[in-house]
Structure formats: structure tokens, C-alpha cells
Amino acid sequence: MAVEEEGLRVFQSVKIKIGEAKNIPPYPGPNKMRDCYCTVNLDQEEVFRTKTIEKSLCPFYGEDFYCEIPRTFRHLSFYIFDRDVFRRDSSIGKVAVKKEDLQKYHGKDHWFPLQPVCADSEVQGKVHLELRLSEVITDSGVVCHKLATRVLECQDLPIVNGQCDPYAAVSLLGLSRSEAKKTKVKRKNNNPQFDEVFFFEVTKPLSYTKRQFDVEEDDVDKLALKVDLWTASNLKFGDEFLGEVRVPLRVLGQSGVHDAWYFLQPRDNSNKSVKADELGSLRLNIVYTEDHVFPTEHYNPLRDLLLQSAHFEPVSASAAHILGEVCREKQEAAVPLVRLFLHYGKIVPFLSAIAHAEISRTQDPNTIFRGNSLTSKCIDETMKLAGMHYLRVTLKPIIDEICTDHKPCEIDPVKLKESENLDTNRENLRQYVDRIFNVITSSGVSCPTVMCDIFFSLRESASSRFQVDPDVRYTAVSSFIFLRFFAPAILSPNLFHLRPHHPDPCTSRTLTLISKTIQTLGSLAKSKSANFKESYMAAFYDYFNEQKYADAVKNFLDLISSSARWDQKSIETPIMLKEGFMIKRAQGRNRFGLKNFKKRWFRLTNHEFTYHKTKGEGALCSIPIENILAVERLEEESFKMKNMFQVIQPERALYIQANNCVEARDWIDILTKVSQCNRKRLSTYHPSAFLNGHWLCCKLSADTAPGCTPCTGGLPANIQLDVDGDRETERIYSLYSTYMAKLVKMQEACGSKSVYDGPEQEEYSTFVIDDPQETYKTLRLVISAVQTLEQQHMQYKRDKFRKTKYGSQEHPIGDQSFQCYIRQQSESSTYSI
């Protein structure tokens, strides 16, 4: 979800590898071990949770998490919790990284020391204050100054233990003063409107004269206004701290007036100190990305240059191939290139061109596509994007069974447990391999068309290049579909969204053995046993040394790489797209029923959207996809609840609350995509609920009244290939900009090769340059387009810096921005004078 800024769309995303924790303090008891899990939080909002690792003080998680960030945030935080069956889970420690510091750790494994978790440091949200210094004449005729402090409102306060009943405590601090005054409590509201004014008397300086209105600077520096936010509690433990703000009165300046938004800050507890690694540490790899996307016309020159790559002669001189040459990792280039070419329907000709060029350079058919080339990385990425639902249909049911049943499958005699039988384990493993092999080789009809077209091109190029090898037509395809698609998905189902978490060690071992066997079955190698270093694997493979397995693989490969495949692609079996617990409001299908909120298990397939009392039970309600007329956010004010959205049907709307902002965005996106082609989709909707006989948004009393707000739209109907072409072009521009020095070096290499036409200099030997003149021309055009976009980005940054108003609702004052605010106010005063 993009944020609009001055004609730009700003996208935020984060990719996190949660590795492991170490040296967690032992449990204070005889057992000492802990059952730990880790959460990922945007400020105080949990958006992801790992599985629980039991009985360990050095838990290994090995989990990946990616999300588009749909809102502003200040900290990306990670909490380690100790699970407690009888009480609330206790927090052991946390890692909190400020948004502005995320680039320091970009893409690098880093050990972060865990810090203590206390209420005084768990803050989020902002407060709007107005200060006014006035001259007052008392009844006795004495002239003094009074400070009027107006607490207007707060936004985005955290919800503590399921509730937020906030109030503000205001006090004036100095060398000897501390007066506290409180607002009223606002019940069940994390965006409270206070609008209350408090007065504080400010001592008049001895040097006061009629000519000088404001308090002298020396005295002002000794005073500060302090605003504490609390949530009221009926429990004996007292009220919970939400955050504080300290405003030095010198901000009043000459005008005597100050009106600004402030970020809430943690309470100063400098007397509490924790030694490094006292609570343990957590290994993380964080990749935070911000894409600033201009209107589409800005990208025309670079995008056109990239899209010409599919038909460029030679392809090594094309803009896309050059990107692969200059990037440090081919994967960097492959991800945005594949998404761009998929979006514009040019992925098959592009991949055919670069694959044909790579095959032409390959001398041995046994090494075809073995390296991490641009071709192999691009085909990998295409299979991940286009084949995700194919994987779910094919593998997910049996992978779920393996992870649930925990049947022993260890066949290494050295690793065998005393209670296990080797023959039983072999039979368990053989049955799993047989079943997975059968579902794969019978799934050819379900293979996505784009993958089949690519495989056809690979087969034709390989057969033409190595005409004496009859099996190369199969190995060229199997090296991708088995080696790089099915085998990795079996090995790490969580990375392919087949399972929510990394499997436990025992299940992971079973999946490793299955993956190895399936990979070998699909390779069609001449000597199967030679593929295994371990003797126990070679012995196990004897079960599958039958011609029927090789024939099944060849028939499957022929089907998915044949140009004569039928066009019918509809899959009768429902594809499960997303599921999980959420809270729904009763739809009012019974006229006199209570419209309360209940937790339900939701399930979305390409056929219907259902909810159930719990997972695995029958559906309480089923909404056919064709009955979904719109899916939109629901304004928070409707039920005073965050992260709500509505699924609009012909007769009524279903109101749902997701667990967090990331889940809400994911559900809205997938529901919108799957229903995008419905003929009766609405063009307008009501952003608020129908309550107490009228719509809260437009006040119309008829529940059938047409919507008052245009529906959000423009999403493609294709669930698998939802791509923003401009955003991908922006990412490619960023890569070119990062590797500009290599682009220039490649230009030099082209010049050297054209002039001398002799042995290649060593510093240029890493580049593939088949046609120096054409490559040089492309490089010149690429550099020109990149420099133009670079100038536009620089201009945007200058304009944004000039227009940024610190203290506004969009840019509240925080620790790091206070000096910017003072400088901005000083410059403004100088300018006005």
C-alpha cells in the first residue's frame, strides 16, 4: 500500500530473517530451560510470530518474514517471550531499531543485544499541544505571566492489555516547581480528543518592563512543560504509562505562542542499567526498502529500453542483460526484471532469448543451467511467482500431513533412535516419496501456462544445441521443475508459503530425505546410486530403480514442455488462498439476533469465502466469490476498533477485524484480487458502518442507499501476477544507480575490445560482451536515463526538505527533530523580519 507524497507514491517493505537467540537467562527453577518465541512488531503492534522453540536457552528459529508496511512507524521491534501455560507469557527482552537506523543493518547478519522490556519504554503515538504565554494583571494590580496549555488530542496510542482509557497529566517543571493537572479519562479510545486548557503561573522576572512582553531567556531556560499520557486501570497495580513529552518554554520565542504535534517519548530511567548480553542476544538480517515512485511518464525512457531486451540482438547487449552483468548478485537483478516482464507480458520471449544465449555458450550438456546465471535466477523467480498456487494444489496436503503425523523416517543407522525400527522407517519414507512422486507426475495439467511456455523454449534450444544427446530435452526442463522448484519447496515449505513456520528438526530431516530422493528421481541421471554420497541413501534408492519411474518423469516433462498442450486451465479443485483467525461482527441475518463480535476461523479459496467456529469444522457461513461486490477498509470510528474492513455483499456487509495492520492489508488485497472480475462490482461504498438507523459517513437513513465514496480499484484480476510496473522500474533504476561505477567500467571494456580486438584485459574479463559497439550504445542510453531520474530524485528531496514543517501532524517533533524545529522557527522569524 502506497502513501501519496507530492505526486509520488511511497512504498515501504521489510524482509527479515530471524536466525537464532543465544545466552537467554535460565528460568529461575530446577528445569532452567525455557520455551521461547519471537515476535516482530511495528511500534507496539505485533505483525508476525515465530513458532515456539521448547526447552532451549539458545533457540534457533530460521524463519523468514516479508511484508509491505501499510502505515508510518517509528521502531521495528523484536520481542523474545517465554511461553507460560498457566499465566500470561513473560517477555525476556527486546530489540528496537529506529526507522532511521534500519539502513545501517541493511542485508547483513547482525547480533543485537536484548534490552529489558518495561512499561516506561513501551511507547507509541503522538500528542497535539498548544502553549500560549499571556500577560495578566492580578486583582492587586501586579503584572505577571500565565502559561495556558491546551491539550487538544492524541493519535495512535497503544492498546494495553486489550484496552486504552487514556488521560493526560500536565505539569510545569523548573528548579523548584512541579504542578500537575489532569484531563478527563476518555474511555475505549486510542485516538482521544481532550481539548482541555490548563493555566500555570510563570514567575515575573525582576527586569520585566512594559517594553519586553516575553519572559527573559535566562528564566525560560529553567522551565519546561511536561505532559504524561496514562491509561486508567481499575486493577490494584495502578495506571499504565503510555508516554511523555517535555517541551522547554524557550520554544515560545518572541510570539509567546507554540502550536505543535509531538511524538510521545519513553520515560527517563537512566538509573536502570543492564550489562551487554545480560539478557542474551538475537541474530537478525533486516532488509528495509523505501520506493519513491514517480508518475509513469518519468520511467518511459528506461522502461522502453528494458522491454526491448526481449528482442535485442545480441541479447547480451540489451539493457536487462547488462543489469545482470553489473549487479553483485544475479538475484538482485532477477527479481525486478521478472516482475517487470511478467507485468508487460514479455517474460517468455525475454527468458527464451537469454536462455538460448546461455545454452549457445555451454559446451557440455551435463552442465546446462548448473551455475547461478541471470537465466537460472530469472526462471527461478518466474516459477515462484507464477507457480505458487500450483505448488499449494500439488504439495500442500501431503506436506501438512507429514508435519502433523511426525512418523519416524530416519534411515541412517547412526542417527536411528533406540525405540525406532530401521525397516519401519524405510517403509514410512518410501510411502511418502511414492505419494509425492505420484502427485507431482500427475499434475502436468495444472502447471501454469507461462511455465509451460518457458519449458518448451528451453527444450527446443537444448535439443537444437546438443542434437547427439537424446536426454537433454528432459534434463534442460527437469533441472528447473525438479531441482529448483519441487525439491526446494519440499525441503523448506515455509519459504514457499506451504507452511507458516520452519519445521521442527525431526520433520525437517524427513523432508530433507524426501527432497533428495525426488530430486534424483527427476534428474534422469544414468547412474542413480552415484548421486548419493551416503550408502544408506543409495540402498534406499534401490526401491525406485524401476523403469516406470523414469517413464513417469519423461511423460510429465513432455506434457509440461509441449507446445500442443490444451488451453483448458481451469482447476476444479478449490485453491486455498488464505486462512486464519479474525473477529467478525454478526451480519444480522436473524432479525432479532444480537450483533456482537466473535472470533472465527476464516478461509478463502478461489471459489468461496467462509468462516468457521474453529479450524477444521464445517462452515457457519459461505460467501461465493461472485457475491463479493467490494472489499474496503472500515473507518475506525464505526466501532472504535482498529484494522477493520468490510466484505460487501448484495444484501449486507460483513464487518471483520484483522489481528494487525499487515494482516488487514493482506486480506483486503487477496479478497479484492480474487473478486476483481465480478460483473456486479460496486463503484461506490460507505466507508463507515450502518448503525442506529443511519450510515455514519453520509447520515443517510436507508440501509440500501448507494455508497458515498468511490471504491478503491485498479488492481489486476490475476491473483498470481499483481505487479506495479512503475515500482519495478524504480527498483531497477536504483540498482543501476548503485552500480554506476561498473556501468562506466563496462563502457571502458567495450572501448578496449573495439579498439584492440585482442586478448581481453583481466579487469574487464568478468563482463560478457558479444558485440562491443551495440553494448556501448545501450550503456550510453542506460546511463543517460539513470542520470535523468537521479536529477528528478534530487529535486524531489530538495522540495520535500523545503516543504517539511516540523511540528505538523505529518512530521511531529521527536528527539532528533527538535533542533530542526528550532532552526526552522528561527529561519522563519529571520525571513519575516
XYZ file of C-alpha atoms in Angstrom, residues 39 63 80 262 479 500 508 562 666 796-797:
11
model
C 7.543 -11.562 17.635
C 12.235 -18.079 9.872
C 11.549 -12.684 22.912
C 4.929 15.786 19.438
C 16.906 -29.012 -13.833
C 3.628 -20.963 8.344
C 12.913 -31.226 8.695
C 4.835 -29.422 -25.160
C -3.180 -8.786 3.029
C 12.191 15.855 -5.024
C 14.417 15.626 -1.920
